[in-house]
């Protein structure tokens, strides 16, 4: 099987996906590059254009060459040419199970979780419910109609799109003006609303090894420059600090790892995942799980791999091998 990095996408996280693909392409210089452009067409891309794009978090990558076709045509071509897809994608149909469904229907090997797990993980309320059944603590949900009363009760709320990542659309609700902003945002897409949980932000990755066993990677301690870990703080602020190894106590490190493993298993994730938490006085509180976490030079999951002593190329080769084994097993079933 030949390896193809499929990257980009048509949703808001396409910029981060291009930055992730730059890291993937540097680690795997012999892989083919397919760019899923904002217009929905997939193009064969050159390494020079991808690696020479110096503002990936702000500007779309230029398209080049003749299009392969839309994403369905690209998946069909991958099946005919026996390609393994290394997914440099985040959000939208790339992470909600739609792309995985197309790949599974065609027998195409792809990295990351399958369609069913991706659907659950991408739906934040569904992921929280699954994790809660596994014994993982998460914040209470608040209905939009009850947001005003909840604000009066808790003093502060936090709201985020139910199906989005990279901290797009994050809203902190501190008063009437924020409530109106939330209502306007929720009129265009579904939002998860929760009481604000005070504490230290953290994230913990899970890795599936060649034998199918799972390990929790060293957690990352997040110290945002302005106190809010939004898109600006994640990718554009030089003041944000992400510590790995963290300064957490051994008890907190163990609790984060245990809860990340529970969340990974609860949604049925495969390959790898990254769960986000707030550390409170009572312990970690689960926020969400990412089945295609960022792989940029500044992303959290690669920091955890490095702290564990796992080379980035070795990680990618391992994920490719897992993907190909799952595809062979599915064909044989």
XYZ file of C-alpha atoms in Angstrom, residues 58-286:
229
model
C -4.218 32.422 9.019
C -4.287 31.894 5.235
C -5.609 29.027 3.108
C -3.062 26.986 1.188
C -3.051 27.789 -2.553
C -4.403 25.006 -4.733
C -2.312 23.632 -7.567
C -2.621 21.143 -10.364
C -5.693 19.479 -11.784
C -8.314 18.352 -9.243
C -8.739 14.668 -8.502
C -12.434 15.267 -7.870
C -14.599 15.668 -4.808
C -13.900 13.724 -1.635
C -15.971 10.715 -2.736
C -14.024 10.539 -5.999
C -10.765 10.814 -4.069
C -11.747 7.936 -1.756
C -12.727 5.831 -4.762
C -9.335 6.516 -6.349
C -7.590 5.622 -3.095
C -9.421 2.281 -3.143
C -8.460 1.556 -6.763
C -4.823 2.455 -6.143
C -4.609 0.650 -2.789
C -3.628 3.781 -0.869
C -3.476 4.116 2.914
C -4.752 7.518 3.997
C -2.892 9.295 6.775
C -5.463 11.826 7.920
C -4.109 15.334 8.396
C -7.649 16.550 9.001
C -9.662 18.019 11.858
C -13.335 18.766 12.403
C -16.396 18.598 10.176
C -17.013 15.489 8.108
C -13.342 14.588 8.550
C -13.891 13.890 12.245
C -17.647 13.294 12.629
C -17.642 9.872 10.969
C -18.716 10.850 7.443
C -15.264 10.505 5.881
C -14.647 7.311 7.828
C -17.918 5.881 6.511
C -16.789 6.572 2.932
C -13.450 4.880 3.584
C -14.977 1.857 5.301
C -17.471 1.371 2.457
C -14.609 1.293 -0.057
C -12.216 -0.766 2.081
C -9.691 2.079 2.260
C -7.225 1.973 5.166
C -7.137 5.227 7.144
C -5.564 6.351 10.401
C -7.521 7.152 13.546
C -10.892 6.009 14.800
C -13.622 4.370 12.766
C -16.961 5.861 11.770
C -18.976 4.816 14.821
C -16.449 6.061 17.370
C -15.880 9.278 15.437
C -19.605 10.068 15.476
C -19.841 9.654 19.241
C -16.622 11.511 20.056
C -17.419 14.463 17.793
C -20.826 15.004 19.410
C -19.749 16.578 22.701
C -22.930 15.695 24.663
C -22.773 12.096 23.394
C -19.089 11.850 24.306
C -19.750 13.220 27.795
C -22.589 10.725 28.267
C -20.406 7.818 27.152
C -17.564 8.906 29.412
C -19.938 9.370 32.350
C -21.134 5.758 31.962
C -17.477 4.728 32.264
C -17.147 6.643 35.527
C -15.556 9.841 34.220
C -16.705 13.091 35.858
C -17.832 15.868 33.493
C -19.701 19.188 33.911
C -23.495 19.371 33.975
C -25.203 20.437 30.779
C -27.344 23.582 30.653
C -30.206 24.090 28.178
C -30.192 27.361 26.253
C -33.597 28.279 27.677
C -32.189 27.823 31.181
C -28.941 29.729 30.572
C -30.084 32.932 32.298
C -31.113 31.078 35.461
C -27.921 28.990 35.349
C -25.815 32.141 35.044
C -27.481 33.552 38.144
C -26.860 30.280 39.985
C -23.273 29.552 38.957
C -21.948 33.048 38.251
C -20.279 32.090 34.991
C -21.005 29.733 32.089
C -18.884 28.452 29.216
C -20.358 27.571 25.821
C -18.835 25.937 22.759
C -20.127 24.472 19.489
C -21.406 20.932 20.006
C -19.531 19.726 16.930
C -16.363 21.734 16.466
C -12.819 21.900 17.737
C -9.697 24.068 17.979
C -11.676 26.249 20.424
C -13.612 27.918 17.608
C -16.747 29.669 18.814
C -15.813 29.498 22.511
C -17.972 31.892 24.569
C -17.592 32.771 28.236
C -20.918 33.987 29.610
C -20.489 36.535 32.411
C -23.513 38.780 31.911
C -26.507 39.783 29.763
C -24.419 40.864 26.772
C -22.699 37.458 26.675
C -26.090 35.739 26.913
C -27.258 37.628 23.844
C -24.071 36.704 22.002
C -24.620 33.058 22.932
C -28.229 33.124 21.733
C -27.135 34.602 18.408
C -24.424 31.954 17.987
C -26.772 29.122 19.016
C -29.241 30.248 16.349
C -26.767 29.132 13.676
C -25.338 25.952 15.235
C -25.875 23.737 18.270
C -24.000 24.760 21.407
C -22.952 22.908 24.562
C -23.464 25.098 27.623
C -21.948 24.246 31.006
C -21.264 25.902 34.337
C -17.747 27.292 34.279
C -15.342 24.946 36.068
C -12.409 26.749 37.665
C -9.063 24.978 37.713
C -5.939 24.143 35.761
C -6.343 23.154 32.117
C -4.798 19.871 31.049
C -4.916 17.340 28.259
C -3.932 13.682 28.116
C -3.286 11.548 25.062
C -3.937 7.844 24.588
C -1.909 5.681 22.207
C -2.768 2.265 20.781
C 0.338 0.128 20.359
C 1.045 -2.500 17.729
C -0.382 -5.311 19.870
C -3.648 -3.434 20.437
C -2.849 -2.426 24.013
C -3.428 1.159 25.146
C -1.221 3.509 27.120
C -1.865 6.978 28.499
C 0.808 9.463 27.474
C 2.273 12.065 29.839
C -0.329 14.837 30.306
C 0.228 18.413 29.199
C -0.283 21.296 31.616
C -1.702 24.328 29.797
C -0.997 27.887 30.913
C -2.736 30.269 28.459
C -1.182 33.685 27.991
C -4.417 35.546 28.731
C -6.117 32.931 30.876
C -8.290 31.584 28.012
C -7.151 28.682 25.809
C -8.925 29.780 22.629
C -7.761 29.651 18.989
C -5.556 32.718 19.434
C -3.896 31.285 22.549
C -3.445 27.842 20.979
C -1.863 28.805 17.689
C -0.954 32.488 17.541
C 0.138 33.577 21.021
C 3.781 33.370 21.981
C 2.854 33.731 25.659
C 0.951 30.464 26.062
C 2.936 27.787 27.895
C 2.317 24.055 27.548
C 4.317 21.985 29.997
C 5.109 18.340 29.321
C 6.201 16.806 31.591
C 3.704 18.713 33.714
C 4.093 19.924 37.286
C 1.049 17.929 38.392
C 1.352 15.594 41.362
C 1.791 11.874 40.650
C -1.797 11.351 41.847
C -3.177 13.851 39.321
C -1.033 12.421 36.517
C -2.381 8.940 37.292
C -5.969 10.206 37.466
C -5.653 12.008 34.131
C -4.265 8.894 32.488
C -6.974 6.666 33.937
C -9.749 8.994 32.834
C -8.291 9.486 29.351
C -8.149 5.714 28.889
C -11.745 5.366 30.105
C -12.941 8.058 27.704
C -11.030 6.507 24.789
C -12.570 3.114 25.431
C -16.024 4.552 26.154
C -16.386 6.094 22.698
C -14.690 3.132 20.987
C -11.730 5.159 19.717
C -8.873 3.504 17.836
C -5.260 4.409 17.158
C -4.969 7.508 19.270
C -6.995 10.220 20.967
C -6.577 13.211 23.250
C -8.944 14.121 26.080
C -9.194 17.568 27.644
C -9.713 18.184 31.359
C -9.927 20.822 34.060
C -8.093 19.953 37.281
C -10.202 20.905 40.285
C -9.719 20.346 44.000
C -11.805 17.175 43.601
C -9.736 15.876 40.689
C -9.931 15.938 36.863
C -13.174 16.990 35.163
C -13.577 15.710 31.585
